[in-house]
Short mmCIF file of N, CA and C in Angstrom, two decimals:
data_model
loop_
_atom_site.label_atom_id
_atom_site.label_comp_id
_atom_site.label_asym_id
_atom_site.label_seq_id
_atom_site.Cartn_x
_atom_site.Cartn_y
_atom_site.Cartn_z
N MET T 890 60.51 27.37 47.24
CA MET T 890 60.55 28.36 48.29
C MET T 890 59.54 27.88 49.36
N LYS T 891 59.98 28.00 50.58
CA LYS T 891 59.02 27.73 51.76
C LYS T 891 58.46 29.07 52.23
N LEU T 892 57.12 28.98 52.44
CA LEU T 892 56.48 30.23 52.98
C LEU T 892 55.56 29.79 54.11
N ILE T 893 55.63 30.42 55.27
CA ILE T 893 54.72 30.09 56.34
C ILE T 893 53.49 31.04 56.17
N PHE T 894 52.33 30.42 56.26
CA PHE T 894 51.08 31.20 56.17
C PHE T 894 50.59 31.48 57.65
N ALA T 895 50.62 32.63 58.03
CA ALA T 895 50.32 33.03 59.41
C ALA T 895 48.80 32.99 59.77
N THR T 896 48.28 31.81 59.72
CA THR T 896 46.85 31.65 60.13
C THR T 896 46.58 30.20 60.63
N ASN T 897 45.59 30.11 61.47
CA ASN T 897 45.09 28.81 61.88
C ASN T 897 43.75 28.49 61.26
N ASN T 898 43.25 29.44 60.39
CA ASN T 898 41.93 29.28 59.82
C ASN T 898 41.99 28.28 58.69
N HIS T 899 41.40 27.11 58.85
CA HIS T 899 41.47 26.03 57.91
C HIS T 899 40.84 26.51 56.55
N ASN T 900 39.72 27.22 56.61
CA ASN T 900 39.08 27.72 55.35
C ASN T 900 40.02 28.58 54.51
N LYS T 901 40.70 29.50 55.18
CA LYS T 901 41.61 30.36 54.48
C LYS T 901 42.78 29.52 53.89
N ILE T 902 43.25 28.60 54.61
CA ILE T 902 44.34 27.79 54.09
C ILE T 902 43.90 27.00 52.80
N GLU T 903 42.69 26.40 52.88
CA GLU T 903 42.18 25.73 51.62
C GLU T 903 42.02 26.70 50.44
N GLU T 904 41.49 27.88 50.69
CA GLU T 904 41.27 28.83 49.61
C GLU T 904 42.71 29.18 49.00
N ILE T 905 43.66 29.51 49.85
CA ILE T 905 45.00 29.93 49.30
C ILE T 905 45.71 28.81 48.66
N LYS T 906 45.65 27.58 49.21
CA LYS T 906 46.36 26.42 48.60
C LYS T 906 45.85 26.20 47.21
N GLN T 907 44.60 26.44 46.98
CA GLN T 907 44.00 26.25 45.67
C GLN T 907 44.67 27.06 44.61
N PHE T 908 45.24 28.24 44.96
CA PHE T 908 45.70 29.16 43.97
C PHE T 908 47.21 29.35 44.03
N ILE T 909 47.87 28.91 45.07
CA ILE T 909 49.28 29.12 45.21
C ILE T 909 50.11 28.17 44.39
N GLY T 910 49.48 26.99 44.09
CA GLY T 910 50.16 26.04 43.19
C GLY T 910 51.31 25.32 43.84
N ASP T 911 52.09 24.69 42.97
CA ASP T 911 53.22 23.85 43.43
C ASP T 911 54.54 24.60 43.50
N SER T 912 54.53 25.86 43.04
CA SER T 912 55.79 26.62 42.94
C SER T 912 56.33 26.92 44.33
N PHE T 913 55.49 26.93 45.35
CA PHE T 913 55.89 27.29 46.69
C PHE T 913 55.36 26.23 47.64
N GLN T 914 56.18 25.97 48.73
CA GLN T 914 55.79 25.09 49.73
C GLN T 914 55.09 25.89 50.84
N LEU T 915 53.79 25.78 50.96
CA LEU T 915 53.02 26.46 51.94
C LEU T 915 53.00 25.72 53.22
N ILE T 916 53.52 26.33 54.31
CA ILE T 916 53.56 25.74 55.65
C ILE T 916 52.57 26.49 56.55
N THR T 917 51.71 25.71 57.12
CA THR T 917 50.78 26.32 58.08
C THR T 917 51.37 26.57 59.42
N LEU T 918 50.79 27.33 60.21
CA LEU T 918 51.31 27.57 61.58
C LEU T 918 51.52 26.28 62.32
N ARG T 919 50.50 25.44 62.25
CA ARG T 919 50.53 24.12 62.93
C ARG T 919 51.82 23.33 62.49
N GLU T 920 52.03 23.32 61.15
CA GLU T 920 53.18 22.54 60.62
C GLU T 920 54.43 23.19 61.03
N ALA T 921 54.47 24.47 61.30
CA ALA T 921 55.66 25.17 61.74
C ALA T 921 55.84 25.09 63.25
N GLY T 922 54.87 24.33 63.94
CA GLY T 922 54.98 24.18 65.41
C GLY T 922 54.54 25.36 66.14
N ILE T 923 53.74 26.24 65.56
CA ILE T 923 53.22 27.41 66.24
C ILE T 923 51.74 27.27 66.46
N PHE T 924 51.36 27.36 67.72
CA PHE T 924 49.97 26.95 68.06
C PHE T 924 49.24 28.14 68.78
N THR T 925 49.83 29.34 68.66
CA THR T 925 49.20 30.49 69.29
C THR T 925 48.45 31.24 68.19
N ASP T 926 47.38 31.92 68.68
CA ASP T 926 46.68 32.87 67.76
C ASP T 926 47.37 34.20 67.80
N ILE T 927 47.58 34.77 66.67
CA ILE T 927 48.22 36.09 66.58
C ILE T 927 47.11 37.17 66.75
N PRO T 928 47.22 38.12 67.58
CA PRO T 928 46.17 39.13 67.80
C PRO T 928 45.96 39.98 66.56
N GLU T 929 44.73 40.52 66.46
CA GLU T 929 44.39 41.48 65.43
C GLU T 929 43.92 42.74 66.10
N PRO T 930 44.84 43.52 66.71
CA PRO T 930 44.44 44.60 67.59
C PRO T 930 44.13 45.92 66.88
N HIS T 931 44.42 45.99 65.58
CA HIS T 931 44.37 47.27 64.89
C HIS T 931 43.02 47.47 64.22
N ASN T 932 42.80 48.80 63.83
CA ASN T 932 41.57 49.19 63.18
C ASN T 932 41.71 49.21 61.67
N SER T 933 42.78 48.61 61.14
CA SER T 933 42.94 48.56 59.67
C SER T 933 43.38 47.16 59.30
N LEU T 934 42.90 46.78 58.14
CA LEU T 934 43.32 45.42 57.62
C LEU T 934 44.76 45.35 57.36
N GLU T 935 45.31 46.39 56.88
CA GLU T 935 46.80 46.48 56.48
C GLU T 935 47.64 46.24 57.76
N LYS T 936 47.30 46.91 58.92
CA LYS T 936 48.08 46.80 60.03
C LYS T 936 47.90 45.43 60.71
N ASN T 937 46.69 44.85 60.61
CA ASN T 937 46.55 43.50 61.23
C ASN T 937 47.29 42.45 60.46
N ALA T 938 47.22 42.58 59.04
CA ALA T 938 48.02 41.64 58.28
C ALA T 938 49.53 41.73 58.54
N SER T 939 49.94 43.01 58.73
CA SER T 939 51.37 43.19 58.95
C SER T 939 51.76 42.68 60.40
N GLU T 940 50.83 42.84 61.31
CA GLU T 940 51.07 42.34 62.69
C GLU T 940 51.34 40.80 62.64
N LYS T 941 50.49 40.14 61.82
CA LYS T 941 50.60 38.67 61.77
C LYS T 941 51.90 38.21 61.11
N SER T 942 52.24 38.81 60.00
CA SER T 942 53.45 38.39 59.29
C SER T 942 54.67 38.79 60.14
N SER T 943 54.69 39.97 60.72
CA SER T 943 55.83 40.41 61.50
C SER T 943 56.06 39.47 62.70
N ALA T 944 54.99 39.10 63.35
CA ALA T 944 55.09 38.22 64.56
C ALA T 944 55.67 36.84 64.13
N ILE T 945 55.24 36.29 63.08
CA ILE T 945 55.75 34.98 62.61
C ILE T 945 57.19 35.08 62.17
N TYR T 946 57.46 36.18 61.43
CA TYR T 946 58.89 36.35 61.04
C TYR T 946 59.85 36.50 62.19
N ARG T 947 59.38 37.22 63.25
CA ARG T 947 60.25 37.37 64.40
C ARG T 947 60.46 35.99 65.08
N MET T 948 59.39 35.15 65.10
CA MET T 948 59.51 33.87 65.73
C MET T 948 60.36 32.84 64.99
N THR T 949 60.34 32.90 63.66
CA THR T 949 60.85 31.85 62.82
C THR T 949 62.04 32.25 61.90
N ASN T 950 62.18 33.56 61.65
CA ASN T 950 63.14 34.09 60.75
C ASN T 950 63.03 33.43 59.31
N THR T 951 61.79 33.04 58.98
CA THR T 951 61.51 32.44 57.70
C THR T 951 60.52 33.31 56.94
N SER T 952 60.65 33.36 55.64
CA SER T 952 59.70 34.16 54.79
C SER T 952 58.33 33.71 55.08
N CYS T 953 57.44 34.63 55.16
CA CYS T 953 56.05 34.28 55.60
C CYS T 953 55.03 35.30 55.11
N PHE T 954 53.76 35.04 55.16
CA PHE T 954 52.76 36.02 54.94
C PHE T 954 51.60 35.84 55.85
N GLY T 955 50.98 36.95 56.12
CA GLY T 955 49.74 37.01 56.90
C GLY T 955 48.66 37.77 56.10
N GLU T 956 47.45 37.50 56.43
CA GLU T 956 46.40 38.25 55.76
C GLU T 956 45.32 38.66 56.73
N ASP T 957 44.61 39.71 56.35
CA ASP T 957 43.43 40.07 57.13
C ASP T 957 42.36 40.40 56.07
N THR T 958 41.15 40.01 56.33
CA THR T 958 40.00 40.24 55.43
C THR T 958 38.93 40.84 56.20
N GLY T 959 38.26 41.84 55.59
CA GLY T 959 37.07 42.46 56.22
C GLY T 959 35.98 42.71 55.25
N LEU T 960 34.75 42.74 55.73
CA LEU T 960 33.64 43.11 54.94
C LEU T 960 33.34 44.58 55.27
N GLU T 961 33.32 45.38 54.19
CA GLU T 961 33.07 46.80 54.36
C GLU T 961 31.70 47.21 53.79
N VAL T 962 30.84 47.63 54.59
CA VAL T 962 29.46 47.96 54.14
C VAL T 962 29.33 49.47 53.94
N THR T 963 28.90 49.91 52.82
CA THR T 963 28.81 51.35 52.52
C THR T 963 27.99 52.10 53.53
N THR T 964 26.77 51.74 53.81
CA THR T 964 25.93 52.56 54.67
C THR T 964 26.42 52.53 56.13
N LEU T 965 27.31 51.67 56.46
CA LEU T 965 27.83 51.55 57.83
C LEU T 965 29.20 52.22 57.91
N ASN T 966 29.53 53.02 56.96
CA ASN T 966 30.84 53.68 56.88
C ASN T 966 31.96 52.73 56.93
N GLY T 967 31.81 51.58 56.23
CA GLY T 967 32.93 50.63 56.18
C GLY T 967 32.98 49.60 57.24
N GLU T 968 32.03 49.64 58.16
CA GLU T 968 31.99 48.55 59.19
C GLU T 968 31.41 47.32 58.50
N PRO T 969 31.74 46.15 59.09
CA PRO T 969 32.56 45.87 60.31
C PRO T 969 34.08 45.98 60.04
N GLY T 970 34.46 45.96 58.73
CA GLY T 970 35.87 46.22 58.43
C GLY T 970 36.85 45.30 59.17
N ALA T 971 37.82 45.87 59.77
CA ALA T 971 38.88 45.08 60.52
C ALA T 971 38.35 44.36 61.66
N LYS T 972 37.11 44.67 62.13
CA LYS T 972 36.49 43.95 63.21
C LYS T 972 35.47 42.91 62.74
N SER T 973 35.60 42.51 61.45
CA SER T 973 34.59 41.58 60.92
C SER T 973 34.47 40.24 61.67
N ALA T 974 35.58 39.65 62.07
CA ALA T 974 35.55 38.39 62.77
C ALA T 974 34.87 38.45 64.13
N ARG T 975 34.99 39.64 64.79
CA ARG T 975 34.46 39.83 66.15
C ARG T 975 33.33 40.89 66.16
N TYR T 976 32.61 41.04 65.09
CA TYR T 976 31.59 42.04 64.99
C TYR T 976 30.52 41.93 66.10
N ALA T 977 30.16 40.71 66.37
CA ALA T 977 29.12 40.48 67.44
C ALA T 977 29.68 40.05 68.79
N GLY T 978 31.03 40.08 68.86
CA GLY T 978 31.60 39.75 70.21
C GLY T 978 32.95 38.91 69.98
N ASP T 979 33.60 38.81 71.04
CA ASP T 979 34.92 38.11 71.00
C ASP T 979 34.93 36.67 70.63
N GLU T 980 33.73 36.02 70.74
CA GLU T 980 33.72 34.57 70.50
C GLU T 980 33.79 34.19 68.99
N ARG T 981 33.80 35.19 68.11
CA ARG T 981 33.93 35.00 66.61
C ARG T 981 32.86 34.04 66.04
N SER T 982 31.65 34.32 66.39
CA SER T 982 30.53 33.52 65.81
C SER T 982 30.06 34.04 64.46
N PHE T 983 30.27 33.20 63.41
CA PHE T 983 29.81 33.64 62.10
C PHE T 983 28.32 33.99 62.12
N GLU T 984 27.50 33.07 62.77
CA GLU T 984 26.09 33.23 62.81
C GLU T 984 25.71 34.57 63.46
N LYS T 985 26.25 34.86 64.62
CA LYS T 985 25.99 36.02 65.36
C LYS T 985 26.36 37.31 64.61
N ASN T 986 27.54 37.23 63.93
CA ASN T 986 28.01 38.34 63.11
C ASN T 986 27.04 38.64 61.98
N MET T 987 26.60 37.62 61.30
CA MET T 987 25.64 37.81 60.18
C MET T 987 24.32 38.34 60.66
N ASP T 988 23.86 37.79 61.83
CA ASP T 988 22.53 38.27 62.40
C ASP T 988 22.68 39.72 62.75
N LYS T 989 23.78 40.12 63.40
CA LYS T 989 23.90 41.55 63.75
C LYS T 989 23.93 42.46 62.49
N LEU T 990 24.67 42.01 61.49
CA LEU T 990 24.77 42.86 60.27
C LEU T 990 23.38 42.97 59.60
N LEU T 991 22.70 41.84 59.43
CA LEU T 991 21.37 41.86 58.81
C LEU T 991 20.44 42.74 59.57
N ASP T 992 20.56 42.73 60.89
CA ASP T 992 19.74 43.57 61.76
C ASP T 992 20.03 45.07 61.55
N GLN T 993 21.30 45.36 61.45
CA GLN T 993 21.78 46.76 61.26
C GLN T 993 21.29 47.32 59.94
N LEU T 994 21.07 46.42 58.92
CA LEU T 994 20.69 46.84 57.57
C LEU T 994 19.23 46.68 57.31
N LYS T 995 18.41 46.21 58.25
CA LYS T 995 17.01 45.88 57.98
C LYS T 995 16.18 47.00 57.43
N ASN T 996 16.47 48.22 57.77
CA ASN T 996 15.67 49.36 57.32
C ASN T 996 16.38 50.20 56.17
N THR T 997 17.37 49.61 55.55
CA THR T 997 18.05 50.41 54.47
C THR T 997 18.00 49.68 53.11
N SER T 998 17.94 50.47 52.07
CA SER T 998 17.86 49.89 50.72
C SER T 998 19.25 49.83 50.14
N ASP T 999 20.19 50.61 50.59
CA ASP T 999 21.55 50.55 50.09
C ASP T 999 22.31 49.43 50.81
N ARG T 1000 22.50 48.32 50.07
CA ARG T 1000 23.11 47.10 50.69
C ARG T 1000 24.46 46.85 49.98
N THR T 1001 25.03 47.88 49.39
CA THR T 1001 26.34 47.66 48.74
C THR T 1001 27.45 47.47 49.74
N ALA T 1002 28.38 46.64 49.39
CA ALA T 1002 29.46 46.25 50.28
C ALA T 1002 30.60 45.78 49.48
N GLN T 1003 31.69 45.59 50.12
CA GLN T 1003 32.89 44.88 49.47
C GLN T 1003 33.69 44.11 50.51
N PHE T 1004 34.20 42.97 50.02
CA PHE T 1004 35.20 42.29 50.77
C PHE T 1004 36.52 42.78 50.39
N LYS T 1005 37.41 42.92 51.35
CA LYS T 1005 38.81 43.37 51.07
C LYS T 1005 39.76 42.49 51.83
N THR T 1006 40.73 41.96 51.04
CA THR T 1006 41.77 41.19 51.64
C THR T 1006 43.15 41.92 51.47
N VAL T 1007 43.88 41.94 52.50
CA VAL T 1007 45.25 42.49 52.43
C VAL T 1007 46.18 41.39 52.93
N ILE T 1008 47.18 41.11 52.05
CA ILE T 1008 48.19 40.12 52.37
C ILE T 1008 49.51 40.88 52.64
N SER T 1009 50.16 40.57 53.73
CA SER T 1009 51.46 41.13 54.08
C SER T 1009 52.48 40.02 53.93
N LEU T 1010 53.37 40.17 52.98
CA LEU T 1010 54.44 39.20 52.75
C LEU T 1010 55.78 39.79 53.36
N ILE T 1011 56.43 38.96 54.14
CA ILE T 1011 57.79 39.38 54.56
C ILE T 1011 58.70 38.38 53.90
N LEU T 1012 59.51 38.92 53.03
CA LEU T 1012 60.47 38.11 52.24
C LEU T 1012 61.84 38.65 52.58
N GLU T 1013 62.63 37.78 53.24
CA GLU T 1013 63.99 38.09 53.63
C GLU T 1013 64.12 39.50 54.35
N GLY T 1014 63.08 39.68 55.28
CA GLY T 1014 63.11 40.88 56.14
C GLY T 1014 62.35 42.07 55.57
N LYS T 1015 61.98 42.12 54.25
CA LYS T 1015 61.25 43.18 53.63
C LYS T 1015 59.78 42.87 53.51
N GLU T 1016 58.96 43.86 53.82
CA GLU T 1016 57.51 43.72 53.75
C GLU T 1016 56.92 44.23 52.45
N PHE T 1017 55.99 43.45 51.86
CA PHE T 1017 55.27 43.77 50.66
C PHE T 1017 53.77 43.62 50.84
N LEU T 1018 52.97 44.51 50.42
CA LEU T 1018 51.47 44.35 50.64
C LEU T 1018 50.73 44.12 49.32
N PHE T 1019 49.69 43.23 49.39
CA PHE T 1019 48.90 42.96 48.20
C PHE T 1019 47.43 42.99 48.60
N THR T 1020 46.62 43.71 47.78
CA THR T 1020 45.22 43.85 48.15
C THR T 1020 44.33 43.29 47.05
N GLY T 1021 43.25 42.64 47.48
CA GLY T 1021 42.22 42.19 46.61
C GLY T 1021 40.88 42.60 47.08
N ILE T 1022 39.98 43.11 46.18
CA ILE T 1022 38.67 43.64 46.58
C ILE T 1022 37.61 42.92 45.69
N CYS T 1023 36.47 42.55 46.32
CA CYS T 1023 35.35 42.01 45.64
C CYS T 1023 34.11 42.86 46.02
N LYS T 1024 33.54 43.56 45.04
CA LYS T 1024 32.37 44.36 45.34
C LYS T 1024 31.13 43.55 45.14
N GLY T 1025 30.08 43.89 45.93
CA GLY T 1025 28.83 43.18 45.85
C GLY T 1025 27.74 43.83 46.77
N LYS T 1026 26.81 42.97 47.15
CA LYS T 1026 25.74 43.54 48.02
C LYS T 1026 25.45 42.42 49.09
N ILE T 1027 24.83 42.91 50.16
CA ILE T 1027 24.35 42.09 51.24
C ILE T 1027 22.87 41.67 51.00
N THR T 1028 22.60 40.44 51.12
CA THR T 1028 21.21 39.88 50.98
C THR T 1028 20.36 40.26 52.22
N ARG T 1029 19.08 39.89 52.13
CA ARG T 1029 18.25 40.15 53.23
C ARG T 1029 18.11 38.94 54.17
N GLU T 1030 18.61 37.76 53.65
CA GLU T 1030 18.63 36.56 54.47
C GLU T 1030 19.81 35.66 54.04
N LYS T 1031 20.12 34.72 54.89
CA LYS T 1031 21.27 33.81 54.59
C LYS T 1031 20.82 32.79 53.55
N LYS T 1032 21.77 32.60 52.66
CA LYS T 1032 21.57 31.57 51.56
C LYS T 1032 22.78 30.75 51.33
N GLY T 1033 22.70 29.48 51.46
CA GLY T 1033 23.78 28.55 51.12
C GLY T 1033 24.59 28.08 52.31
N PRO T 1034 24.98 26.81 52.32
CA PRO T 1034 25.69 26.24 53.42
C PRO T 1034 27.28 26.29 53.28
N ASN T 1035 27.76 26.83 52.18
CA ASN T 1035 29.21 26.75 51.96
C ASN T 1035 29.91 27.97 52.45
N GLY T 1036 31.24 27.93 52.38
CA GLY T 1036 32.05 29.03 52.80
C GLY T 1036 32.12 29.20 54.30
N PHE T 1037 32.44 30.48 54.68
CA PHE T 1037 32.52 30.82 56.13
C PHE T 1037 32.35 32.34 56.25
N GLY T 1038 32.36 32.80 57.43
CA GLY T 1038 32.24 34.20 57.65
C GLY T 1038 30.90 34.75 57.19
N TYR T 1039 30.94 35.72 56.35
CA TYR T 1039 29.67 36.41 55.78
C TYR T 1039 29.29 35.86 54.46
N ASP T 1040 29.91 34.75 54.04
CA ASP T 1040 29.58 34.16 52.72
C ASP T 1040 28.08 33.93 52.38
N PRO T 1041 27.26 33.49 53.32
CA PRO T 1041 25.89 33.25 53.06
C PRO T 1041 25.03 34.51 52.85
N ILE T 1042 25.59 35.71 53.14
CA ILE T 1042 24.80 36.91 52.96
C ILE T 1042 25.46 37.91 51.96
N PHE T 1043 26.47 37.43 51.20
CA PHE T 1043 27.16 38.31 50.29
C PHE T 1043 27.07 37.84 48.84
N VAL T 1044 26.53 38.60 47.96
CA VAL T 1044 26.41 38.29 46.49
C VAL T 1044 27.44 39.17 45.80
N PRO T 1045 28.47 38.61 45.11
CA PRO T 1045 29.42 39.40 44.40
C PRO T 1045 28.78 40.02 43.12
N ASP T 1046 29.23 41.17 42.71
CA ASP T 1046 28.74 41.75 41.47
C ASP T 1046 29.04 40.78 40.30
N GLY T 1047 28.09 40.58 39.45
CA GLY T 1047 28.22 39.64 38.32
C GLY T 1047 27.64 38.28 38.62
N SER T 1048 27.13 38.10 39.78
CA SER T 1048 26.54 36.72 40.17
C SER T 1048 25.14 36.97 40.78
N GLU T 1049 24.38 35.91 40.70
CA GLU T 1049 23.02 35.88 41.41
C GLU T 1049 23.13 35.11 42.72
N LYS T 1050 24.26 34.37 42.86
CA LYS T 1050 24.41 33.52 44.04
C LYS T 1050 25.27 34.17 45.15
N THR T 1051 25.00 33.83 46.38
CA THR T 1051 25.82 34.18 47.46
C THR T 1051 27.14 33.38 47.45
N PHE T 1052 28.15 33.82 48.15
CA PHE T 1052 29.39 32.97 48.25
C PHE T 1052 28.98 31.69 48.89
N GLY T 1053 27.98 31.73 49.81
CA GLY T 1053 27.60 30.53 50.56
C GLY T 1053 26.84 29.49 49.64
N GLU T 1054 26.40 29.89 48.50
CA GLU T 1054 25.75 28.99 47.50
C GLU T 1054 26.76 28.50 46.44
N MET T 1055 28.03 28.97 46.49
CA MET T 1055 29.00 28.63 45.51
C MET T 1055 29.94 27.51 45.99
N THR T 1056 30.49 26.78 45.02
CA THR T 1056 31.60 25.94 45.33
C THR T 1056 32.87 26.74 45.50
N LEU T 1057 33.91 26.19 46.09
CA LEU T 1057 35.17 26.87 46.30
C LEU T 1057 35.72 27.44 44.91
N LYS T 1058 35.55 26.59 43.95
CA LYS T 1058 36.01 26.98 42.56
C LYS T 1058 35.25 28.21 42.05
N GLU T 1059 33.91 28.13 42.22
CA GLU T 1059 33.07 29.27 41.74
C GLU T 1059 33.40 30.56 42.54
N LYS T 1060 33.53 30.39 43.81
CA LYS T 1060 33.86 31.56 44.68
C LYS T 1060 35.20 32.15 44.18
N GLY T 1061 36.12 31.34 43.79
CA GLY T 1061 37.47 31.77 43.42
C GLY T 1061 37.41 32.69 42.20
N GLU T 1062 36.35 32.55 41.35
CA GLU T 1062 36.27 33.41 40.15
C GLU T 1062 36.00 34.85 40.59
N PHE T 1063 35.47 35.12 41.72
CA PHE T 1063 35.15 36.51 42.26
C PHE T 1063 35.97 36.94 43.41
N SER T 1064 36.47 36.01 44.15
CA SER T 1064 37.02 36.21 45.45
C SER T 1064 38.13 37.32 45.62
N HIS T 1065 37.94 38.17 46.64
CA HIS T 1065 38.97 39.17 47.06
C HIS T 1065 40.23 38.40 47.46
N ARG T 1066 40.08 37.27 48.18
CA ARG T 1066 41.31 36.51 48.61
C ARG T 1066 42.09 36.01 47.43
N THR T 1067 41.34 35.51 46.42
CA THR T 1067 41.98 35.05 45.14
C THR T 1067 42.72 36.16 44.52
N LYS T 1068 42.13 37.35 44.44
CA LYS T 1068 42.76 38.47 43.74
C LYS T 1068 44.05 38.84 44.44
N ALA T 1069 44.01 38.90 45.79
CA ALA T 1069 45.26 39.27 46.50
C ALA T 1069 46.29 38.14 46.36
N THR T 1070 45.81 36.95 46.45
CA THR T 1070 46.75 35.78 46.30
C THR T 1070 47.41 35.75 44.96
N MET T 1071 46.65 36.09 43.91
CA MET T 1071 47.25 36.06 42.54
C MET T 1071 48.32 37.13 42.41
N LYS T 1072 48.18 38.30 43.13
CA LYS T 1072 49.12 39.36 43.04
C LYS T 1072 50.39 38.87 43.79
N LEU T 1073 50.19 38.15 44.97
CA LEU T 1073 51.28 37.52 45.73
C LEU T 1073 52.10 36.55 44.93
N VAL T 1074 51.37 35.66 44.22
CA VAL T 1074 52.05 34.59 43.42
C VAL T 1074 52.80 35.26 42.28
N ALA T 1075 52.18 36.25 41.62
CA ALA T 1075 52.87 36.94 40.48
C ALA T 1075 54.13 37.59 40.97
N PHE T 1076 54.06 38.22 42.13
CA PHE T 1076 55.27 38.88 42.68
C PHE T 1076 56.38 37.86 43.06
N LEU T 1077 55.96 36.76 43.70
CA LEU T 1077 56.98 35.75 44.08
C LEU T 1077 57.58 35.06 42.84
N THR T 1078 56.78 34.88 41.82
CA THR T 1078 57.26 34.21 40.57
C THR T 1078 58.27 35.11 39.84
N ASN T 1079 58.11 36.38 39.99
CA ASN T 1079 59.01 37.35 39.27
C ASN T 1079 60.19 37.79 40.14
N ASN T 1080 60.31 37.35 41.39
CA ASN T 1080 61.44 37.74 42.24
C ASN T 1080 62.22 36.59 42.67
#
């Protein structure tokens, strides 16, 4: 089965390829000849994921999926959430986003947070949603050169390391994106 993954984010493509296996042929937007960025205009991860998959399905009439991921911080009432990629501005700077978040939390002891991934699959015109959550906490400083986004400041429950200190394989044992992807793969395998 061919599936277009509605992203240009190389890091997300590598993470998902690791778990989707050989059962499905994953086609990136670039491989599908689509070079535009799909907007994320909504205030919810579900709506943004749906926006991406719907846009690609309309363009290609091919089964596809899109995802949106956000970091939800308890004391910030779930921020940055759906605005995680642009938390510090439209240029999508990982460093500035982390700096802003660390600054927002500098005077608080409650550093609990969760990563949430929502995948929207459109299969033969019907939409299905899959969610993965990874609970953890925000560190007081950046640790580790690996990963992307907020990985150097997020420690998942059950670990002493940030995602930024983990290999891709180690991160996969905890990852929100892995959890959502496994639900997607299980669904596709049984349909």
